[in-house]
Amino acid sequence: VLSAAEKRSMQHVGIDIAKRKVELLWLRDVETLKRKRKTFENTLEGAAELKRWLGQQIEAAPGQVQIVMEATSVYHELFAQELHAAGYRVCVVNPLQAKRFAQSHGLQTKNDRHDPFLLARMSAERQTQLRAWEPEPPQIKHLKALLTRLVAVEKDLQRELNRLEKAQITAAPPAVMESLSGMIKALREQARELRREIDKHIDQNPDLKRDRQLLESIPGIGEGASTLLLSVIHSRRFTRASQLG
């Protein structure tokens, strides 16, 4: 929670993040909307350059600089992590929030050149409503990576099963059947191995193990659902139950 003095002295920065480029806008004066722009590569080197630029341009401690960015698939994660680690107050907003803020200023469409400006203004005008971003705990990041890979493997397996069914109906050559059977066998083994890794990871983390047992004690919640719920519940701090909805 920011004090009144901190709110008055806070510097506001908006960052528009794309797959390869990151456009930054520093709102130098909230009243006159005087601003300064800079573009960086969406790489680790680009993040380091951005941090150096902020340190050179803004005469304020990192904790007095609020940086707002949209959640853009996985592309925002590097800069959010790096800036948070450097002590900046990072806020990652839902694109719908940014869209509604733009509409509140009479803008029905968002042009890429205006995105960082809107986000910087959002920081200045809605700073009391924006929650500071926190990185996911390492054990949850690990769990989510395993779950993401398992989902991908299961989708590939289902596709191969569908192809096998079609091949059987159309009497495909033996070589095709052999190839499909080999892929299905390999994908099933991959899925089993990933499930073993997920179970092992949860068992090695007492909090996750305890909460999984609690979740599975609820009627209708099995192993798969409990694992997914763990990755959500432990992803950040929730202050009330309704935030899980």
GROMACS .gro file of C-alpha atoms in nm:
model
  245
    1VAL     CA    1   0.000   0.000   0.000
    2LEU     CA    2   0.139   0.340  -0.102
    3SER     CA    3   0.141   0.638   0.133
    4ALA     CA    4  -0.001   0.973   0.020
    5ALA     CA    5   0.353   1.114  -0.019
    6GLU     CA    6   0.460   0.813  -0.226
    7LYS     CA    7   0.158   0.853  -0.454
    8ARG     CA    8   0.241   1.220  -0.519
    9SER     CA    9   0.606   1.151  -0.600
   10MET     CA   10   0.547   0.836  -0.804
   11GLN     CA   11   0.681   0.836  -1.160
   12HIS     CA   12   0.466   0.663  -1.423
   13VAL     CA   13   0.584   0.445  -1.709
   14GLY     CA   14   0.384   0.247  -1.965
   15ILE     CA   15   0.532  -0.043  -2.158
   16ASP     CA   16   0.380  -0.196  -2.471
   17ILE     CA   17   0.522  -0.544  -2.523
   18ALA     CA   18   0.528  -0.736  -2.848
   19LYS     CA   19   0.704  -1.060  -2.938
   20ARG     CA   20   1.024  -0.889  -3.049
   21LYS     CA   21   0.994  -0.523  -2.948
   22VAL     CA   22   0.916  -0.335  -2.629
   23GLU     CA   23   0.806   0.029  -2.645
   24LEU     CA   24   0.838   0.234  -2.330
   25LEU     CA   25   0.683   0.570  -2.249
   26TRP     CA   26   0.773   0.773  -1.942
   27LEU     CA   27   0.506   1.025  -1.848
   28ARG     CA   28   0.739   1.302  -1.738
   29ASP     CA   29   0.460   1.539  -1.632
   30VAL     CA   30   0.114   1.417  -1.540
   31GLU     CA   31  -0.044   1.763  -1.577
   32THR     CA   32   0.098   1.859  -1.917
   33LEU     CA   33   0.127   1.497  -2.039
   34LYS     CA   34   0.486   1.562  -2.139
   35ARG     CA   35   0.641   1.229  -2.228
   36LYS     CA   36   0.951   1.048  -2.348
   37ARG     CA   37   0.964   0.729  -2.557
   38LYS     CA   38   1.222   0.458  -2.611
   39THR     CA   39   1.216   0.121  -2.789
   40PHE     CA   40   1.403  -0.193  -2.681
   41GLU     CA   41   1.443  -0.552  -2.796
   42ASN     CA   42   1.234  -0.812  -2.612
   43THR     CA   43   1.543  -0.996  -2.493
   44LEU     CA   44   1.742  -1.023  -2.171
   45GLU     CA   45   1.989  -0.770  -2.314
   46GLY     CA   46   1.697  -0.541  -2.401
   47ALA     CA   47   1.568  -0.564  -2.045
   48ALA     CA   48   1.911  -0.472  -1.910
   49GLU     CA   49   1.928  -0.176  -2.150
   50LEU     CA   50   1.580  -0.063  -2.043
   51LYS     CA   51   1.679  -0.070  -1.675
   52ARG     CA   52   1.991   0.133  -1.749
   53TRP     CA   53   1.784   0.386  -1.943
   54LEU     CA   54   1.534   0.425  -1.660
   55GLY     CA   55   1.815   0.475  -1.410
   56GLN     CA   56   1.972   0.745  -1.627
   57GLN     CA   57   1.650   0.928  -1.715
   58ILE     CA   58   1.440   0.919  -1.398
   59GLU     CA   59   1.579   1.078  -1.084
   60ALA     CA   60   1.386   0.858  -0.848
   61ALA     CA   61   1.445   0.533  -0.664
   62PRO     CA   62   1.309   0.224  -0.846
   63GLY     CA   63   1.041   0.188  -0.578
   64GLN     CA   64   0.909   0.531  -0.678
   65VAL     CA   65   0.862   0.428  -1.042
   66GLN     CA   66   0.541   0.247  -1.130
   67ILE     CA   67   0.551   0.052  -1.455
   68VAL     CA   68   0.229  -0.069  -1.615
   69MET     CA   69   0.222  -0.334  -1.887
   70GLU     CA   70  -0.044  -0.561  -2.034
   71ALA     CA   71  -0.042  -0.936  -1.987
   72THR     CA   72   0.055  -1.050  -2.337
   73SER     CA   73   0.071  -1.430  -2.352
   74VAL     CA   74   0.423  -1.507  -2.221
   75TYR     CA   75   0.595  -1.209  -2.384
   76HIS     CA   76   0.562  -0.975  -2.084
   77GLU     CA   77   0.712  -1.220  -1.834
   78LEU     CA   78   1.080  -1.143  -1.894
   79PHE     CA   79   1.043  -0.769  -1.841
   80ALA     CA   80   0.805  -0.811  -1.547
   81GLN     CA   81   1.055  -1.043  -1.377
   82GLU     CA   82   1.359  -0.825  -1.449
   83LEU     CA   83   1.196  -0.496  -1.345
   84HIS     CA   84   1.044  -0.645  -1.030
   85ALA     CA   85   1.384  -0.787  -0.932
   86ALA     CA   86   1.537  -0.440  -0.982
   87GLY     CA   87   1.289  -0.292  -0.731
   88TYR     CA   88   1.043  -0.120  -0.966
   89ARG     CA   89   0.672  -0.132  -0.885
   90VAL     CA   90   0.539  -0.343  -1.170
   91CYS     CA   91   0.166  -0.370  -1.248
   92VAL     CA   92   0.052  -0.627  -1.505
   93VAL     CA   93  -0.301  -0.548  -1.620
   94ASN     CA   94  -0.555  -0.749  -1.813
   95PRO     CA   95  -0.591  -0.624  -2.175
   96LEU     CA   96  -0.963  -0.574  -2.107
   97GLN     CA   97  -0.874  -0.328  -1.828
   98ALA     CA   98  -0.656  -0.132  -2.069
   99LYS     CA   99  -0.928  -0.138  -2.335
  100ARG     CA  100  -1.188  -0.004  -2.092
  101PHE     CA  101  -0.950   0.267  -1.975
  102ALA     CA  102  -0.897   0.372  -2.338
  103GLN     CA  103  -1.273   0.379  -2.393
  104SER     CA  104  -1.317   0.595  -2.083
  105HIS     CA  105  -1.104   0.854  -2.265
  106GLY     CA  106  -1.314   0.830  -2.579
  107LEU     CA  107  -1.081   0.597  -2.769
  108GLN     CA  108  -1.267   0.305  -2.924
  109THR     CA  109  -0.962   0.144  -3.088
  110LYS     CA  110  -0.606   0.115  -2.968
  111ASN     CA  111  -0.323   0.209  -3.198
  112ASP     CA  112   0.010   0.050  -3.110
  113ARG     CA  113   0.182   0.390  -3.096
  114HIS     CA  114  -0.060   0.499  -2.823
  115ASP     CA  115  -0.053   0.186  -2.608
  116PRO     CA  116   0.239   0.281  -2.378
  117PHE     CA  117   0.097   0.634  -2.339
  118LEU     CA  118  -0.241   0.497  -2.233
  119LEU     CA  119  -0.074   0.257  -1.990
  120ALA     CA  120   0.133   0.538  -1.839
  121ARG     CA  121  -0.182   0.749  -1.798
  122MET     CA  122  -0.355   0.450  -1.646
  123SER     CA  123  -0.072   0.428  -1.396
  124ALA     CA  124  -0.112   0.793  -1.304
  125GLU     CA  125  -0.491   0.803  -1.290
  126ARG     CA  126  -0.562   0.461  -1.142
  127GLN     CA  127  -0.256   0.401  -0.928
  128THR     CA  128  -0.461   0.333  -0.614
  129GLN     CA  129  -0.656   0.065  -0.803
  130LEU     CA  130  -0.357  -0.116  -0.953
  131ARG     CA  131  -0.210  -0.408  -0.765
  132ALA     CA  132   0.163  -0.458  -0.764
  133TRP     CA  133   0.268  -0.768  -0.958
  134GLU     CA  134   0.457  -1.046  -0.784
  135PRO     CA  135   0.642  -1.332  -0.955
  136GLU     CA  136   0.504  -1.681  -0.915
  137PRO     CA  137   0.680  -1.898  -0.656
  138PRO     CA  138   0.946  -2.116  -0.825
  139GLN     CA  139   0.768  -2.438  -0.730
  140ILE     CA  140   0.447  -2.317  -0.900
  141LYS     CA  141   0.632  -2.203  -1.212
  142HIS     CA  142   0.787  -2.552  -1.226
  143LEU     CA  143   0.447  -2.719  -1.178
  144LYS     CA  144   0.283  -2.505  -1.447
  145ALA     CA  145   0.560  -2.590  -1.695
  146LEU     CA  146   0.504  -2.962  -1.635
  147LEU     CA  147   0.126  -2.922  -1.667
  148THR     CA  148   0.159  -2.722  -1.989
  149ARG     CA  149   0.379  -2.990  -2.140
  150LEU     CA  150   0.141  -3.266  -2.028
  151VAL     CA  151  -0.154  -3.091  -2.191
  152ALA     CA  152   0.042  -3.055  -2.516
  153VAL     CA  153   0.142  -3.424  -2.515
  154GLU     CA  154  -0.217  -3.533  -2.444
  155LYS     CA  155  -0.343  -3.322  -2.734
  156ASP     CA  156  -0.083  -3.477  -2.965
  157LEU     CA  157  -0.184  -3.822  -2.842
  158GLN     CA  158  -0.550  -3.758  -2.915
  159ARG     CA  159  -0.464  -3.636  -3.265
  160GLU     CA  160  -0.264  -3.953  -3.333
  161LEU     CA  161  -0.548  -4.169  -3.199
  162ASN     CA  162  -0.786  -3.991  -3.437
  163ARG     CA  163  -0.546  -4.053  -3.725
  164LEU     CA  164  -0.518  -4.419  -3.630
  165GLU     CA  165  -0.897  -4.455  -3.635
  166LYS     CA  166  -0.910  -4.297  -3.981
  167ALA     CA  167  -0.623  -4.515  -4.103
  168GLN     CA  168  -0.802  -4.828  -3.985
  169ILE     CA  169  -1.122  -4.728  -4.164
  170THR     CA  170  -0.939  -4.651  -4.488
  171ALA     CA  171  -0.713  -4.960  -4.469
  172ALA     CA  172  -0.389  -4.759  -4.468
  173PRO     CA  173  -0.061  -4.936  -4.561
  174PRO     CA  174   0.121  -5.131  -4.284
  175ALA     CA  175   0.398  -4.869  -4.274
  176VAL     CA  176   0.145  -4.599  -4.185
  177MET     CA  177  -0.014  -4.817  -3.916
  178GLU     CA  178   0.327  -4.898  -3.771
  179SER     CA  179   0.424  -4.531  -3.764
  180LEU     CA  180   0.101  -4.432  -3.590
  181SER     CA  181   0.128  -4.713  -3.335
  182GLY     CA  182   0.487  -4.613  -3.257
  183MET     CA  183   0.393  -4.249  -3.205
  184ILE     CA  184   0.097  -4.341  -2.984
  185LYS     CA  185   0.315  -4.567  -2.771
  186ALA     CA  186   0.582  -4.297  -2.734
  187LEU     CA  187   0.330  -4.025  -2.647
  188ARG     CA  188   0.158  -4.246  -2.389
  189GLU     CA  189   0.494  -4.309  -2.223
  190GLN     CA  190   0.571  -3.934  -2.232
  191ALA     CA  191   0.238  -3.860  -2.063
  192ARG     CA  192   0.301  -4.123  -1.795
  193GLU     CA  193   0.650  -3.985  -1.730
  194LEU     CA  194   0.517  -3.629  -1.699
  195ARG     CA  195   0.249  -3.742  -1.453
  196ARG     CA  196   0.519  -3.915  -1.248
  197GLU     CA  197   0.725  -3.594  -1.251
  198ILE     CA  198   0.423  -3.390  -1.141
  199ASP     CA  199   0.351  -3.629  -0.853
  200LYS     CA  200   0.718  -3.627  -0.753
  201HIS     CA  201   0.733  -3.246  -0.760
  202ILE     CA  202   0.419  -3.212  -0.546
  203ASP     CA  203   0.541  -3.474  -0.297
  204GLN     CA  204   0.870  -3.283  -0.259
  205ASN     CA  205   0.684  -2.962  -0.164
  206PRO     CA  206   0.500  -3.009   0.170
  207ASP     CA  207   0.256  -2.719   0.112
  208LEU     CA  208   0.155  -2.852  -0.229
  209LYS     CA  209   0.127  -3.207  -0.100
  210ARG     CA  210  -0.093  -3.101   0.192
  211ASP     CA  211  -0.321  -2.886  -0.023
  212ARG     CA  212  -0.355  -3.155  -0.287
  213GLN     CA  213  -0.473  -3.398  -0.021
  214LEU     CA  214  -0.723  -3.143   0.105
  215LEU     CA  215  -0.854  -3.074  -0.245
  216GLU     CA  216  -0.891  -3.444  -0.325
  217SER     CA  217  -1.095  -3.490  -0.007
  218ILE     CA  218  -1.366  -3.280  -0.178
  219PRO     CA  219  -1.619  -3.500  -0.364
  220GLY     CA  220  -1.579  -3.472  -0.739
  221ILE     CA  221  -1.220  -3.346  -0.736
  222GLY     CA  222  -0.971  -3.600  -0.861
  223GLU     CA  223  -0.597  -3.602  -0.927
  224GLY     CA  224  -0.610  -3.395  -1.247
  225ALA     CA  225  -0.841  -3.126  -1.113
  226SER     CA  226  -0.654  -3.099  -0.783
  227THR     CA  227  -0.322  -3.048  -0.964
  228LEU     CA  228  -0.469  -2.776  -1.184
  229LEU     CA  229  -0.626  -2.603  -0.883
  230LEU     CA  230  -0.293  -2.612  -0.700
  231SER     CA  231  -0.127  -2.425  -0.985
  232VAL     CA  232  -0.393  -2.152  -0.958
  233ILE     CA  233  -0.431  -2.125  -0.581
  234HIS     CA  234  -0.056  -2.099  -0.519
  235SER     CA  235   0.018  -1.872  -0.817
  236ARG     CA  236  -0.025  -1.554  -0.611
  237ARG     CA  237  -0.164  -1.425  -0.285
  238PHE     CA  238  -0.541  -1.407  -0.274
  239THR     CA  239  -0.701  -1.179  -0.017
  240ARG     CA  240  -1.051  -1.325  -0.055
  241ALA     CA  241  -1.210  -1.638  -0.193
  242SER     CA  242  -1.402  -1.453  -0.467
  243GLN     CA  243  -1.074  -1.366  -0.642
  244LEU     CA  244  -1.042  -1.731  -0.742
  245GLY     CA  245  -1.356  -1.708  -0.954
   0.00000   0.00000   0.00000
